[in-house]
CSV table of C-alpha atoms in Angstrom, one decimal:
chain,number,residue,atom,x,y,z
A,1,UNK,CA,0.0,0.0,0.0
A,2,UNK,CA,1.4,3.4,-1.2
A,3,UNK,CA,2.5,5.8,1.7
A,4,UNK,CA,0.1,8.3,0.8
A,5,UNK,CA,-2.8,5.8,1.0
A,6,UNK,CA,-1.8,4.8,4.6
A,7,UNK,CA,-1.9,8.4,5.5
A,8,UNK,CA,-5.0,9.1,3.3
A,9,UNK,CA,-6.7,6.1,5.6
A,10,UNK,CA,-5.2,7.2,9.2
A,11,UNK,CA,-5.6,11.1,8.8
A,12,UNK,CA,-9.2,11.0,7.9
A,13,UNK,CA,-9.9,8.1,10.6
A,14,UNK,CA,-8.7,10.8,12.7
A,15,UNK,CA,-10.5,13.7,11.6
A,16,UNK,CA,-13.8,11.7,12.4
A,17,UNK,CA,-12.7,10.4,15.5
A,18,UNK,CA,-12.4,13.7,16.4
A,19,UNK,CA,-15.8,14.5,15.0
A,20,UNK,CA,-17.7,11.7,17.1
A,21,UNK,CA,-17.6,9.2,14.4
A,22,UNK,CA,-16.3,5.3,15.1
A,23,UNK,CA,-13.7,4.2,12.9
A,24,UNK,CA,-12.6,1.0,12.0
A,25,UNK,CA,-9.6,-0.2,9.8
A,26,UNK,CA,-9.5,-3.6,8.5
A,27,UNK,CA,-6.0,-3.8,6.9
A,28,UNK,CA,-5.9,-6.7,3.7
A,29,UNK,CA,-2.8,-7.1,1.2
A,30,UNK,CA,0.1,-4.9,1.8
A,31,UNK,CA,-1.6,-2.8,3.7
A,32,UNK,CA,-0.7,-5.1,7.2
A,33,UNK,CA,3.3,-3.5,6.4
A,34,UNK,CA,1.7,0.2,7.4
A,35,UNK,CA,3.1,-0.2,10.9
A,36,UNK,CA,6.7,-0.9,9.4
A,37,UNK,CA,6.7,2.0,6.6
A,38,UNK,CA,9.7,4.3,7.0
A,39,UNK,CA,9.3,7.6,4.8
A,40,UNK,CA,11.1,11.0,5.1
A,41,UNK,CA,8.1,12.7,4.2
A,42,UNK,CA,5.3,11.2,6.2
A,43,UNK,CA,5.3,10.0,9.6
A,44,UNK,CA,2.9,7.0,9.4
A,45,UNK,CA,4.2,5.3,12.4
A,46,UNK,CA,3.0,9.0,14.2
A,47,UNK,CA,-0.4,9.5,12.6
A,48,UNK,CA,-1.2,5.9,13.7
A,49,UNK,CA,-0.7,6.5,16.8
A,50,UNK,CA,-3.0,9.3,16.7
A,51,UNK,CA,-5.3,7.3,15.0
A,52,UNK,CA,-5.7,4.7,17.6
A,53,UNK,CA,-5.2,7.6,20.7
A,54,UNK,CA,-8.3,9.0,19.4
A,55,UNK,CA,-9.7,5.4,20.1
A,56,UNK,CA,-9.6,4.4,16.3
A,57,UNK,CA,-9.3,0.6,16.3
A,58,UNK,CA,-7.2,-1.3,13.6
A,59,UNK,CA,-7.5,-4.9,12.1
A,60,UNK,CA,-5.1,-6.8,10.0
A,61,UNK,CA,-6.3,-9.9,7.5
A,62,UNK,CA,-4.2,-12.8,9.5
A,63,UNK,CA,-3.8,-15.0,5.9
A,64,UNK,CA,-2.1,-11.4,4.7
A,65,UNK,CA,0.3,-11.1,7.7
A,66,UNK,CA,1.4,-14.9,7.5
A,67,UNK,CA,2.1,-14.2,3.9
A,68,UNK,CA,4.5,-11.6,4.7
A,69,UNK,CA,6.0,-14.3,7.3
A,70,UNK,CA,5.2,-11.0,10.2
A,71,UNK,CA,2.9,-11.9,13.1
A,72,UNK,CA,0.0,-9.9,14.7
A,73,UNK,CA,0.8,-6.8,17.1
A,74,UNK,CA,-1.0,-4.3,19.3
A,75,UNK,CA,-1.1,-2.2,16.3
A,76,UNK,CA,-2.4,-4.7,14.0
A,77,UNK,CA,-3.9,-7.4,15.7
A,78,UNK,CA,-4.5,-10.9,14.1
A,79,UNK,CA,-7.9,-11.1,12.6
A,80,UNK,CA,-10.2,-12.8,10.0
A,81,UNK,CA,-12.6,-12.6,7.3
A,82,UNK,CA,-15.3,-12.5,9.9
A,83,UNK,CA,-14.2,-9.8,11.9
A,84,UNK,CA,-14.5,-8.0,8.7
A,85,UNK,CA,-17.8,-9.1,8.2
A,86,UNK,CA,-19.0,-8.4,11.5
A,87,UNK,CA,-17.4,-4.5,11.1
A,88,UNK,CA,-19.6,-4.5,7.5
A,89,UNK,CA,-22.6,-5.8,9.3
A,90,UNK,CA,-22.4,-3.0,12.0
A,91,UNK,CA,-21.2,0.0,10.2
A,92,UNK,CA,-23.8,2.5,8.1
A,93,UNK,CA,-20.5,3.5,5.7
A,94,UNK,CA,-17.7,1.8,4.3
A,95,UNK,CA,-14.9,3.5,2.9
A,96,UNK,CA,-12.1,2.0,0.5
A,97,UNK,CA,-8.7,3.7,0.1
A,98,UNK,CA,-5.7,2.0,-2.4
């Protein structure tokens, strides 16, 4: 996942946080290596913090994390196809970013 999609997904999560919304991010594909990009210009590592200090919660596909031979952490915890299913089921919007 390009840099400036990861930032594109954790800056508006935070915007509505801080607007009273409830965000969710259910990470698939490349997007599980967000918590490992290193960039000059963007801070990622920063703004997810934010993200999740605001009380943003973040999932990562577990079959896309074992492909990548990297293991679950606090930032992107282990989780499955019906986590995402139940996060569809409950929200009133879904947004995509790639």
């Amino acid at each position: 996942m390009p840099v400036t999609s990861v930032m594109g997904v954790v800056t508006f999560g935070t915007t509505s946080l801080l607007n009273d919304h409830e965000v969710k991010i259910f990470l698939l594909g490349r997007g599980v290596e967000s918590e490992n990009i290193r960039d000059e210009k963007f801070n990622v590592q920063e703004q997810i913090k934010l993200f999740m200090g605001n009380s943003g919660k973040i999932f990562a596909c577990g079959t896309c994390l074992k492909a990548r031979q990297m293991v679950g952490s606090e930032v992107c915890p282990i989780s499955t196809m019906r986590d995402l299913l139940h996060i569809v089921e409950e929200s009133n919007r879904i947004l995509t970013f790639g």
